[in-house]
PDB file of C-alpha atoms in Angstrom:
ATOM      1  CA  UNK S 287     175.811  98.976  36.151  1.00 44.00           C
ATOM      2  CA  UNK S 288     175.448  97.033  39.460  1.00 46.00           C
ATOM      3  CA  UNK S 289     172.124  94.504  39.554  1.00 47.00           C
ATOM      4  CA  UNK S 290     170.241  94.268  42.883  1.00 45.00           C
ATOM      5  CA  UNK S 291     169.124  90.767  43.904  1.00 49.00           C
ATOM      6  CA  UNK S 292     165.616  91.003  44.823  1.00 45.00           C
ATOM      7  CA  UNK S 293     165.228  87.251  45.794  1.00 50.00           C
ATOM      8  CA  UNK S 294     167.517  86.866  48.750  1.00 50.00           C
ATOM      9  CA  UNK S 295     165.219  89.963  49.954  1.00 50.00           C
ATOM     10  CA  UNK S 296     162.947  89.134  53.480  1.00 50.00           C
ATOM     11  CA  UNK S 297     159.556  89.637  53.550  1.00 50.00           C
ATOM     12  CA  UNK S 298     159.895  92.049  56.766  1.00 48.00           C
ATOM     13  CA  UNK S 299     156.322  94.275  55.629  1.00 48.00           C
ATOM     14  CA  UNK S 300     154.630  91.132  55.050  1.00 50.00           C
ATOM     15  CA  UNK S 301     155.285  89.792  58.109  1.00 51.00           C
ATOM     16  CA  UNK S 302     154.775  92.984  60.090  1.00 49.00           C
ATOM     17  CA  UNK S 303     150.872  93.060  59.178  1.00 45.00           C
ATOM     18  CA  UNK S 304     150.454  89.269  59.540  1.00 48.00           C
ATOM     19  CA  UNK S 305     147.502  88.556  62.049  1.00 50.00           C
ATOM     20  CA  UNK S 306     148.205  86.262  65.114  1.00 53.00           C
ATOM     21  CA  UNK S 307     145.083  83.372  65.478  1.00 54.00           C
ATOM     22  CA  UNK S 308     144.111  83.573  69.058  1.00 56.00           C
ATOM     23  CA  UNK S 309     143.752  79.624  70.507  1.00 60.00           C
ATOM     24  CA  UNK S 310     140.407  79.246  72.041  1.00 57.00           C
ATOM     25  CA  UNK S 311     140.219  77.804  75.276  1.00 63.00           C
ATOM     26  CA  UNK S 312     137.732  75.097  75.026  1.00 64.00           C
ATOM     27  CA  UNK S 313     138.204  73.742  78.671  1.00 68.00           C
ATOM     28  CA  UNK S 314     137.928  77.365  80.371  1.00 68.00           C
ATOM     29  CA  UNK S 315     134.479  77.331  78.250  1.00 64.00           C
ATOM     30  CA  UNK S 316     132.986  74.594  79.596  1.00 68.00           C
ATOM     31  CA  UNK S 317     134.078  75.484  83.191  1.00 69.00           C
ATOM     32  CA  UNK S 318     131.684  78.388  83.039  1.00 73.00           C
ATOM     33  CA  UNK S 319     129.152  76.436  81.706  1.00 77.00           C
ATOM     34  CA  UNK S 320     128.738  74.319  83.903  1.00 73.00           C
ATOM     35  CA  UNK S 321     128.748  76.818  87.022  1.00 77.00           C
ATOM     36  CA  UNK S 322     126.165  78.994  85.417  1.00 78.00           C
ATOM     37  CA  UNK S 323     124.354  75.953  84.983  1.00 81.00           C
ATOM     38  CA  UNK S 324     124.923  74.693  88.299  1.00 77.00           C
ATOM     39  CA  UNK S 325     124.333  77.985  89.728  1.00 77.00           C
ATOM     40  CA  UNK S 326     120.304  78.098  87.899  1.00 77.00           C
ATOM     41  CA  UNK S 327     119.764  74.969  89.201  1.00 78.00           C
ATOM     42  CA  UNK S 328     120.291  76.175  92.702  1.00 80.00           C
ATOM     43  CA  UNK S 329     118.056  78.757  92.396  1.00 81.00           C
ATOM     44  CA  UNK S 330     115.565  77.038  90.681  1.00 79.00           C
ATOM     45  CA  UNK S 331     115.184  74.892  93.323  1.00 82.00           C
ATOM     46  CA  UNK S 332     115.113  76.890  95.962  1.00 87.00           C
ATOM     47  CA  UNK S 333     112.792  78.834  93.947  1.00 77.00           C
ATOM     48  CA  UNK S 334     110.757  75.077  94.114  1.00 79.00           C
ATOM     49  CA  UNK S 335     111.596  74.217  97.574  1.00 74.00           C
ATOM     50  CA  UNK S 336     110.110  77.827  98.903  1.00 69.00           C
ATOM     51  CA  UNK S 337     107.177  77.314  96.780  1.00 70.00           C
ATOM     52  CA  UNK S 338     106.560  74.030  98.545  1.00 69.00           C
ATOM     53  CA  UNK S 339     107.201  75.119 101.718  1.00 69.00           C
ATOM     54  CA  UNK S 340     104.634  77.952 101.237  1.00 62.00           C
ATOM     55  CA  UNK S 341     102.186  75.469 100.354  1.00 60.00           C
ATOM     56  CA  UNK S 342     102.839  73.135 103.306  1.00 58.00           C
ATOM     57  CA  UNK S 343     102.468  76.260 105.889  1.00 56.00           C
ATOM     58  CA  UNK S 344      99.511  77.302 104.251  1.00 49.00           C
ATOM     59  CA  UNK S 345      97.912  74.035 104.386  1.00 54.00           C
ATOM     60  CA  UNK S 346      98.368  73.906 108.082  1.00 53.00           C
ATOM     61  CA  UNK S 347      95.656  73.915 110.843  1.00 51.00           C
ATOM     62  CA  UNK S 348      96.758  76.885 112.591  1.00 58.00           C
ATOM     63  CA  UNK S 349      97.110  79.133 109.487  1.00 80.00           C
ATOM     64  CA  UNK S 350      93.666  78.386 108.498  1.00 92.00           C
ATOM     65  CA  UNK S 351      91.207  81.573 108.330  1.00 94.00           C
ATOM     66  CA  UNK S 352      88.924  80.564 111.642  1.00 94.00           C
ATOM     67  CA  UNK S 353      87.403  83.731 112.643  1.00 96.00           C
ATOM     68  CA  UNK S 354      86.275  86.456 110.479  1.00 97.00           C
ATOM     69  CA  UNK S 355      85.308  90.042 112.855  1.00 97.00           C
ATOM     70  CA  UNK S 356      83.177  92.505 111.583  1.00 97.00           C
ATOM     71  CA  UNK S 357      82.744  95.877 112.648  1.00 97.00           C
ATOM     72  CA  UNK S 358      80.904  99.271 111.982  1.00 96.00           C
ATOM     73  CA  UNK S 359      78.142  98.044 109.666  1.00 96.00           C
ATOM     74  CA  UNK S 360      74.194  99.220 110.640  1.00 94.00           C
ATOM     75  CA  UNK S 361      72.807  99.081 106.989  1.00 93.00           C
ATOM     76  CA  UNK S 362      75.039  96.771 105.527  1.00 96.00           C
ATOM     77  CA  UNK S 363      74.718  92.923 106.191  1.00 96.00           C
ATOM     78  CA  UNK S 364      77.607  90.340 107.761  1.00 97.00           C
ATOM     79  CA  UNK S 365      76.853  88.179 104.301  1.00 97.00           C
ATOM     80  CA  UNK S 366      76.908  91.126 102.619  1.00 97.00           C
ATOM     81  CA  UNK S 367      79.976  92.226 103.451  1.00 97.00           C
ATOM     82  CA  UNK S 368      81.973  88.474 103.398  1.00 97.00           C
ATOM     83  CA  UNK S 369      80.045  87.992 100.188  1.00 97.00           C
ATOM     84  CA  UNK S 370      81.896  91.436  98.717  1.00 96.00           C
ATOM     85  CA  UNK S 371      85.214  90.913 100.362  1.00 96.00           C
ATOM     86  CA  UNK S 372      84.916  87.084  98.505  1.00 96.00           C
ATOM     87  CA  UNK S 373      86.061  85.518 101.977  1.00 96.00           C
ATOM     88  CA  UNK S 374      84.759  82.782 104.368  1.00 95.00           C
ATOM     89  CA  UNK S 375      86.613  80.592 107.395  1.00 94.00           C
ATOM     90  CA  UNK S 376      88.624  78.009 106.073  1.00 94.00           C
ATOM     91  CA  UNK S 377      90.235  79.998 103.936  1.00 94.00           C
ATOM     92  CA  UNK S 378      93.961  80.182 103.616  1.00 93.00           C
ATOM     93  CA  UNK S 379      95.069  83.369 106.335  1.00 93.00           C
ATOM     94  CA  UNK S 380      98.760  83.889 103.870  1.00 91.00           C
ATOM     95  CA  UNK S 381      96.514  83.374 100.681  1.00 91.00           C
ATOM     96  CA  UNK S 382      94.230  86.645 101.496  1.00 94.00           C
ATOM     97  CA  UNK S 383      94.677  89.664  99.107  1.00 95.00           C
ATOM     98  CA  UNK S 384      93.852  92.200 101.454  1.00 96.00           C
ATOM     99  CA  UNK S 385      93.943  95.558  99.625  1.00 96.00           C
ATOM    100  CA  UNK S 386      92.115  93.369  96.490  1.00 96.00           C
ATOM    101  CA  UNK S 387      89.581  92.594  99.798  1.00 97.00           C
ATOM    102  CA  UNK S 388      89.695  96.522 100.443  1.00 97.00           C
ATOM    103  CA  UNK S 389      88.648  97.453  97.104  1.00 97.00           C
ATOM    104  CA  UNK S 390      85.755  95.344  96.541  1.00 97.00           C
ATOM    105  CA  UNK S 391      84.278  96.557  99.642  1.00 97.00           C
ATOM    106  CA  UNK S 392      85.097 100.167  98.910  1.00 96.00           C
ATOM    107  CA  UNK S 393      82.649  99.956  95.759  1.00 96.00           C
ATOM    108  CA  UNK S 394      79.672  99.776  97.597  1.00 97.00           C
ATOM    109  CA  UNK S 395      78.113 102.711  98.115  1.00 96.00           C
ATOM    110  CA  UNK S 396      77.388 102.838 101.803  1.00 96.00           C
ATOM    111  CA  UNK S 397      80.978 102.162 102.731  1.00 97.00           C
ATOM    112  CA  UNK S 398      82.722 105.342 103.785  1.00 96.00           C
ATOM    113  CA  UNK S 399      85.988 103.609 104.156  1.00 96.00           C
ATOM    114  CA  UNK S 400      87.358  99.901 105.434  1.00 97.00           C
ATOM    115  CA  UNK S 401      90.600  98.478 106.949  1.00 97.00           C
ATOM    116  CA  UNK S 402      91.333  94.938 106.423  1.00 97.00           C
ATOM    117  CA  UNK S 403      93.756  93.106 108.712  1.00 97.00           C
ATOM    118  CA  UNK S 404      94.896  89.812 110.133  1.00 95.00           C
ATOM    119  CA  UNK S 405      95.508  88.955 113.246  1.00 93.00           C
ATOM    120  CA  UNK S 406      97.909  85.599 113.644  1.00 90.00           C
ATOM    121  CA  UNK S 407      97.107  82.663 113.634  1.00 89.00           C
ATOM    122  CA  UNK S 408      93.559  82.638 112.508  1.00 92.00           C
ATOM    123  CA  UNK S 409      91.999  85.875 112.234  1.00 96.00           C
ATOM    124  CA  UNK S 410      90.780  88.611 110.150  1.00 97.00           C
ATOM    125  CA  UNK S 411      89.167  91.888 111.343  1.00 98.00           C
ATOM    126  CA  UNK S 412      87.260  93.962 108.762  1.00 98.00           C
ATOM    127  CA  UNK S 413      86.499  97.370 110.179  1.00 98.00           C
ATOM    128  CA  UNK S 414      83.895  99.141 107.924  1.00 98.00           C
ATOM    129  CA  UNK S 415      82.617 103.020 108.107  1.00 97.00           C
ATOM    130  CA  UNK S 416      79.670 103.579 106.544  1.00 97.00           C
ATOM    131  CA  UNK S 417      78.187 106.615 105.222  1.00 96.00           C
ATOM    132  CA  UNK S 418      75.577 108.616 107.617  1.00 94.00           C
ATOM    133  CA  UNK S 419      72.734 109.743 105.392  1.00 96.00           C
ATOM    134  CA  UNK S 420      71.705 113.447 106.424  1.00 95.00           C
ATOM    135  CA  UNK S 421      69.229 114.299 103.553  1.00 96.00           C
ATOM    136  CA  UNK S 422      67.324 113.084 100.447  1.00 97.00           C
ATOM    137  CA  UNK S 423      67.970 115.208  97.214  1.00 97.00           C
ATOM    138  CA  UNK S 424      65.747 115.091  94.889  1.00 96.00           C
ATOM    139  CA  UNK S 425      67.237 115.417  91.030  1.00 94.00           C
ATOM    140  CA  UNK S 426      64.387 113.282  88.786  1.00 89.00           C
ATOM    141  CA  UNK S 427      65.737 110.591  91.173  1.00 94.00           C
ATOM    142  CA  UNK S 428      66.019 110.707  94.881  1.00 96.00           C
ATOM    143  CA  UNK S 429      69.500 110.265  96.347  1.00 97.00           C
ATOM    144  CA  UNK S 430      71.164 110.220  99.819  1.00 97.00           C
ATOM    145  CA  UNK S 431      73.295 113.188 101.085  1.00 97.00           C
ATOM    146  CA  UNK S 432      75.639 112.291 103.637  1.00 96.00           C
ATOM    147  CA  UNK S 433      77.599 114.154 106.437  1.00 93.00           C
ATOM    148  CA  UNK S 434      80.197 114.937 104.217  1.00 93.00           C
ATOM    149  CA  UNK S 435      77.742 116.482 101.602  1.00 93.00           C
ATOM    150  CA  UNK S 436      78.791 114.028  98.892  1.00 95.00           C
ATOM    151  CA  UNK S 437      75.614 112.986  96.959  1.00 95.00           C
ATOM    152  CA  UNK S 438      76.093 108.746  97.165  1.00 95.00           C
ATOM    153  CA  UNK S 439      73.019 106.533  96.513  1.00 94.00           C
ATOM    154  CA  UNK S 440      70.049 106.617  94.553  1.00 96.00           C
ATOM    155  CA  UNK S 441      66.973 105.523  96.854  1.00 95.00           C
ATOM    156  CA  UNK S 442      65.890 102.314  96.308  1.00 92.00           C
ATOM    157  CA  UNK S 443      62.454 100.047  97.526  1.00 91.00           C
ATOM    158  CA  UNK S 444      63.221  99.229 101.115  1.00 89.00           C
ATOM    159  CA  UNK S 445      65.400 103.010 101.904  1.00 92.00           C
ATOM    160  CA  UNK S 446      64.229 104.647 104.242  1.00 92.00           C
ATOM    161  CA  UNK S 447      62.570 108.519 103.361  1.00 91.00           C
ATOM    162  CA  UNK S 448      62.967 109.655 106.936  1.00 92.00           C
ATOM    163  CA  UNK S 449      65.109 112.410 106.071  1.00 93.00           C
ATOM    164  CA  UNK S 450      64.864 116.092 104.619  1.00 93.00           C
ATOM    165  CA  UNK S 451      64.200 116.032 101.106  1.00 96.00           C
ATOM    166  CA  UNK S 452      66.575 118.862  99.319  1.00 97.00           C
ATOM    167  CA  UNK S 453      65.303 120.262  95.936  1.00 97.00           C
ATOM    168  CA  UNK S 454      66.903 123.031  93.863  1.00 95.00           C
ATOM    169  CA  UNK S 455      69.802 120.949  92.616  1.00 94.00           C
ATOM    170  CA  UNK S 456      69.823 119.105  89.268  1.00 93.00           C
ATOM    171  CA  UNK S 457      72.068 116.843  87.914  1.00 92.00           C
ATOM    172  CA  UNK S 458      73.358 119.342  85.831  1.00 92.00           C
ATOM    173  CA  UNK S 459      74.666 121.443  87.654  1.00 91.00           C
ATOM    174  CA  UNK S 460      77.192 118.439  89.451  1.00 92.00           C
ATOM    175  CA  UNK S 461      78.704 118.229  86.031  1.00 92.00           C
ATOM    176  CA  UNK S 462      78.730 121.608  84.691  1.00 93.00           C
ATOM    177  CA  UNK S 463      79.606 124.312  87.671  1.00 93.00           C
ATOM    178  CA  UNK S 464      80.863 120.740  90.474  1.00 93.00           C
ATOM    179  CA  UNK S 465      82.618 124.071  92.851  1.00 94.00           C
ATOM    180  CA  UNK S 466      79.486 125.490  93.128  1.00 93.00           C
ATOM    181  CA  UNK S 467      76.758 122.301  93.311  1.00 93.00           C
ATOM    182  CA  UNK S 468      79.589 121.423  96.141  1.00 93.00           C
ATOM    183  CA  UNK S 469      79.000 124.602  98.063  1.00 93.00           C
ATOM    184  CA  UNK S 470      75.465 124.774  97.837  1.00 94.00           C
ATOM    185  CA  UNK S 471      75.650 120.940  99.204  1.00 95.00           C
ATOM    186  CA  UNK S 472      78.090 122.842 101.907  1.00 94.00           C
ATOM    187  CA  UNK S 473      75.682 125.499 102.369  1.00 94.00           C
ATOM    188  CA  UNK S 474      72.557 122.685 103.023  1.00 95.00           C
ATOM    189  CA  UNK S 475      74.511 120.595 105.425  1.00 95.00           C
ATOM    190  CA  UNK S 476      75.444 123.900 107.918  1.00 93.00           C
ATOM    191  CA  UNK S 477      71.737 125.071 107.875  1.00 94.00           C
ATOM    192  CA  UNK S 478      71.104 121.184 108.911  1.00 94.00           C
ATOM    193  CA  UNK S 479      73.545 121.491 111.689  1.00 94.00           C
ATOM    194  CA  UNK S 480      71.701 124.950 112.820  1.00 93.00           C
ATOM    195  CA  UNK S 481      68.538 122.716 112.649  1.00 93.00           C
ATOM    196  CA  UNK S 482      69.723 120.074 114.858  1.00 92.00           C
ATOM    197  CA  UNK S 483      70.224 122.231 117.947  1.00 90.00           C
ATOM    198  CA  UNK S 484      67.789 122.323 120.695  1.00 85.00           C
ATOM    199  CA  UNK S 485      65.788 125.314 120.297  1.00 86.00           C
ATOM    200  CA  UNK S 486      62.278 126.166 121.386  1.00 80.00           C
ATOM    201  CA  UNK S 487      59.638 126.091 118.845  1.00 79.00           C
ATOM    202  CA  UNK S 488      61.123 124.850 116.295  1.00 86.00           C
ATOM    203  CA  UNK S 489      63.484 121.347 115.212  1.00 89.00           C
ATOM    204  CA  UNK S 490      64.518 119.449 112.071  1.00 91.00           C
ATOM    205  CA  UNK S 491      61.460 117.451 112.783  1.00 91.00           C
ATOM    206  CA  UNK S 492      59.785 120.717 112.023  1.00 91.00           C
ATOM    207  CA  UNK S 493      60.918 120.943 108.382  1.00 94.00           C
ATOM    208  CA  UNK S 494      60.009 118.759 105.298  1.00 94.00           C
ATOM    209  CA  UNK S 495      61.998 120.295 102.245  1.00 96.00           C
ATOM    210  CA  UNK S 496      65.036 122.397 102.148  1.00 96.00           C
ATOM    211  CA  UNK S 497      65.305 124.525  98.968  1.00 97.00           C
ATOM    212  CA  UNK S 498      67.860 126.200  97.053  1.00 96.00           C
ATOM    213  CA  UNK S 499      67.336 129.274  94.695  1.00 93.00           C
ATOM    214  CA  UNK S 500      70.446 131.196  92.852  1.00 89.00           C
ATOM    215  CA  UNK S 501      68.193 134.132  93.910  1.00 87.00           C
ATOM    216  CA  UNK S 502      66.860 133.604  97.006  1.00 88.00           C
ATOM    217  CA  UNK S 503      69.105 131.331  98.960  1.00 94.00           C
ATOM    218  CA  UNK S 504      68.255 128.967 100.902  1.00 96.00           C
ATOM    219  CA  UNK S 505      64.409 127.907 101.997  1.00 96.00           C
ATOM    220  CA  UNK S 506      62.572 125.986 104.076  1.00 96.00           C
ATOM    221  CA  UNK S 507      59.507 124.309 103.818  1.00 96.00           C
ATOM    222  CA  UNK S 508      57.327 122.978 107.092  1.00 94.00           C
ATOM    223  CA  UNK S 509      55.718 119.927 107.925  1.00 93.00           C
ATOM    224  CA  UNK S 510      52.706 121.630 109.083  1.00 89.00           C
ATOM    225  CA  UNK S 511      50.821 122.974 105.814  1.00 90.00           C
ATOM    226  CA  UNK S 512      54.334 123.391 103.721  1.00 94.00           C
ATOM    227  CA  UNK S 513      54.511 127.238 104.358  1.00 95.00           C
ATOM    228  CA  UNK S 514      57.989 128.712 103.049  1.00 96.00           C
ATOM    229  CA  UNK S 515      60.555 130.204 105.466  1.00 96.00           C
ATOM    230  CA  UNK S 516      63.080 131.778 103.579  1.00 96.00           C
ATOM    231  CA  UNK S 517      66.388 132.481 105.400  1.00 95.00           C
ATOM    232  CA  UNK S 518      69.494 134.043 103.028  1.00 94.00           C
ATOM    233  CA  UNK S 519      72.536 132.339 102.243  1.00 92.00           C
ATOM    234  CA  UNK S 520      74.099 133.391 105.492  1.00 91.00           C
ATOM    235  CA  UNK S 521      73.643 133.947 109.474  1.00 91.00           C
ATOM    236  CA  UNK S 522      71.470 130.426 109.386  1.00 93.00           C
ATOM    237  CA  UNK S 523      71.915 131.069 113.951  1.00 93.00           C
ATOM    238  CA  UNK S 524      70.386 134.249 114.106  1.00 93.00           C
ATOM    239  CA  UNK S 525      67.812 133.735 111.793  1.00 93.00           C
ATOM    240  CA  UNK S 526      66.723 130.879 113.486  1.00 94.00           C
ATOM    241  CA  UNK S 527      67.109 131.820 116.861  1.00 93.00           C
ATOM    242  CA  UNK S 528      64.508 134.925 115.842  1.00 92.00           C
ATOM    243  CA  UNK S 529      62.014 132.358 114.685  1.00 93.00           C
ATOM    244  CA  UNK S 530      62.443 129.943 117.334  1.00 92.00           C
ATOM    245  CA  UNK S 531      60.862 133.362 119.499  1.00 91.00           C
ATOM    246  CA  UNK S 532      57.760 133.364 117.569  1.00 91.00           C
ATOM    247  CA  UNK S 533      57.604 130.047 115.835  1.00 91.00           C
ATOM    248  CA  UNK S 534      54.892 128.812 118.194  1.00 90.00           C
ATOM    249  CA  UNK S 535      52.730 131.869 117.668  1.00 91.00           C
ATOM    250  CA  UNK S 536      52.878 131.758 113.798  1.00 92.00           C
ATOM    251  CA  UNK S 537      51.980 128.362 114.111  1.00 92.00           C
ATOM    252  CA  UNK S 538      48.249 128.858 114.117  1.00 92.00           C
ATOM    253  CA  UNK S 539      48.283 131.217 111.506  1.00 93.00           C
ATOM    254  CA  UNK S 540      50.058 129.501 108.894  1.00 93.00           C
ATOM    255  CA  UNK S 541      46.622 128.405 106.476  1.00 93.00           C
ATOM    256  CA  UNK S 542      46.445 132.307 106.177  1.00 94.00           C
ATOM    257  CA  UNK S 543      50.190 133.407 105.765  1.00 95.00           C
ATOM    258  CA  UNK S 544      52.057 132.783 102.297  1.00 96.00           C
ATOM    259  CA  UNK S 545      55.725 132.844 103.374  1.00 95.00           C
ATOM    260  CA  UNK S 546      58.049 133.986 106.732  1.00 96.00           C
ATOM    261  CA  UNK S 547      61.375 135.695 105.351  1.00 96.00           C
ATOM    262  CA  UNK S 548      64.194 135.997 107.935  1.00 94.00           C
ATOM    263  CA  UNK S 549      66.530 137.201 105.248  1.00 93.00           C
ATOM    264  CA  UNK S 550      67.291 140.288 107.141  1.00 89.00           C
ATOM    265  CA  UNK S 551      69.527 141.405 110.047  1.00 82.00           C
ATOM    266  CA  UNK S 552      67.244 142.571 112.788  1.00 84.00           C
ATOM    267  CA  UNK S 553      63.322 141.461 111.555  1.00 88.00           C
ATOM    268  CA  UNK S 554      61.225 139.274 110.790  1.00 93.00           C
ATOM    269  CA  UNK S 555      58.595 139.454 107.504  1.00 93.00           C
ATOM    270  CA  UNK S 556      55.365 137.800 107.621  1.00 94.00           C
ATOM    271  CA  UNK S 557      53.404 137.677 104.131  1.00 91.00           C
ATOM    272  CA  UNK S 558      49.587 137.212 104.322  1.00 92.00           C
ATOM    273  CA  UNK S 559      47.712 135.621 101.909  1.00 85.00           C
TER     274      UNK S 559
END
């Protein structure tokens, strides 16, 4: 039997597996360190130096808020208006938050809509809308209708009442049916505009309620002795343009008459008391 020598054998599987340790390359390291380093400290300060820069500018004469123009307000006030917008000359022109300015003056009630702008060097120009009361409505409080029919304002001591007062609505009915309180509004504001035009007899100066009834439509109430004129929910022109006819001939009758209905197509009802 022939013995094998086992101890002159290599370790060639041993070997094979054995894991090479990768040198680390300490100098490459720091190289990178020190440009990412360098490279925040470059834009840190320039970061610094713009920031500086910014406050220099704004600290300048001719960059300094001198004029402030207002335009478009009737109800509203100048100092009410700089007083909302939080702005007064002297003030830094770059500094200004415009659309914050915007905002602020958006939230009171008469303003419609506003556009805040500079003008270079030393300028600002607020142009203001405000809302164009039409109409009084009358929901427990009293509140201003505008042109656009959107109920905005309740009435307060020093408001003036020269206006139609509108009953029939409550506040309700904005919440629960809002379509339909927003028609009716429609519906008010077109029998307004029919009101407004120049016809003989009779004028919105005539008139010192408009009503509205799910039943009977719309109905108005006049100055002299409160006597109802009911008109429909439609054809507000011809209806009117009928009275206008005889409005000046009722006119001495109306302690003895209970209500006028135009809610028809080709007459006119008179109802004696």
């Amino acid at each position: 039997m022939r013995e094998l020598n086992l101890n002159n054998q290599k370790p060639a599987t041993r070997n094979r597996f054995k894991k090479q340790r990768k040198k680390f390359d300490l100098r490459g390291f720091l190289k990178k360190t020190v440009r990412l380093t360098a490279a925040v400290v470059v834009v840190s300060l320039i970061v610094l130096v713009c920031f500086e820069l910014y406050g220099v500018i704004g600290k300048t004469t001719f960059l300094r808020l001198e004029r402030i123009e207002i335009s478009g307000i009737q109800k509203l006030t100048r100092d009410e208006i700089l007083s909302a917008a939080s702005v007064k000359t002297g003030d830094d022109l770059l500094g200004l938050r415009l659309p914050r300015m915007g905002e602020q003056l958006a939230k009171n009630p008469w303003v419609a809509s506003v556009r805040v702008r500079r003008n270079f060097p030393n300028s600002l120009f607020i142009d203001v809308v405000e809302r164009q009361p039409v109409g009084v409505v009358s929901m427990g409080y009293l509140y201003y209708l505008d042109s656009h029919g959107d109920i905005f304002k309740p009435l307060q001591e020093g408001d003036s009442l020269d206006f139609p007062v509108i009953t029939g609505l409550a506040e309700d009915d904005l919440i629960r049916d809002p379509a339909g309180a927003k028609a009716t509004l429609q519906g008010i504001l077109a029998l307004l505009k029919q009101l407004k035009i120049d016809r003989p007899g009779i004028s919105l100066a005539d008139i010192s309620e408009l009503h509205y009834d799910k039943g009977f439509g719309y109905t108005l109430f006049t100055m002299d002795k409160g006597l109802p004129i009911r008109l429909g929910t439609e054809d507000f022109n011809d209806k009117l343009d009928r009275l206008a006819k005889v409005y000046s001939q009722l006119q001495p009758q109306f302690p003895d008459l209970e209500y006028i209905d135009l809610d028809y197509s080709d007459r006119i009802v008179v109802k004696k008391t």
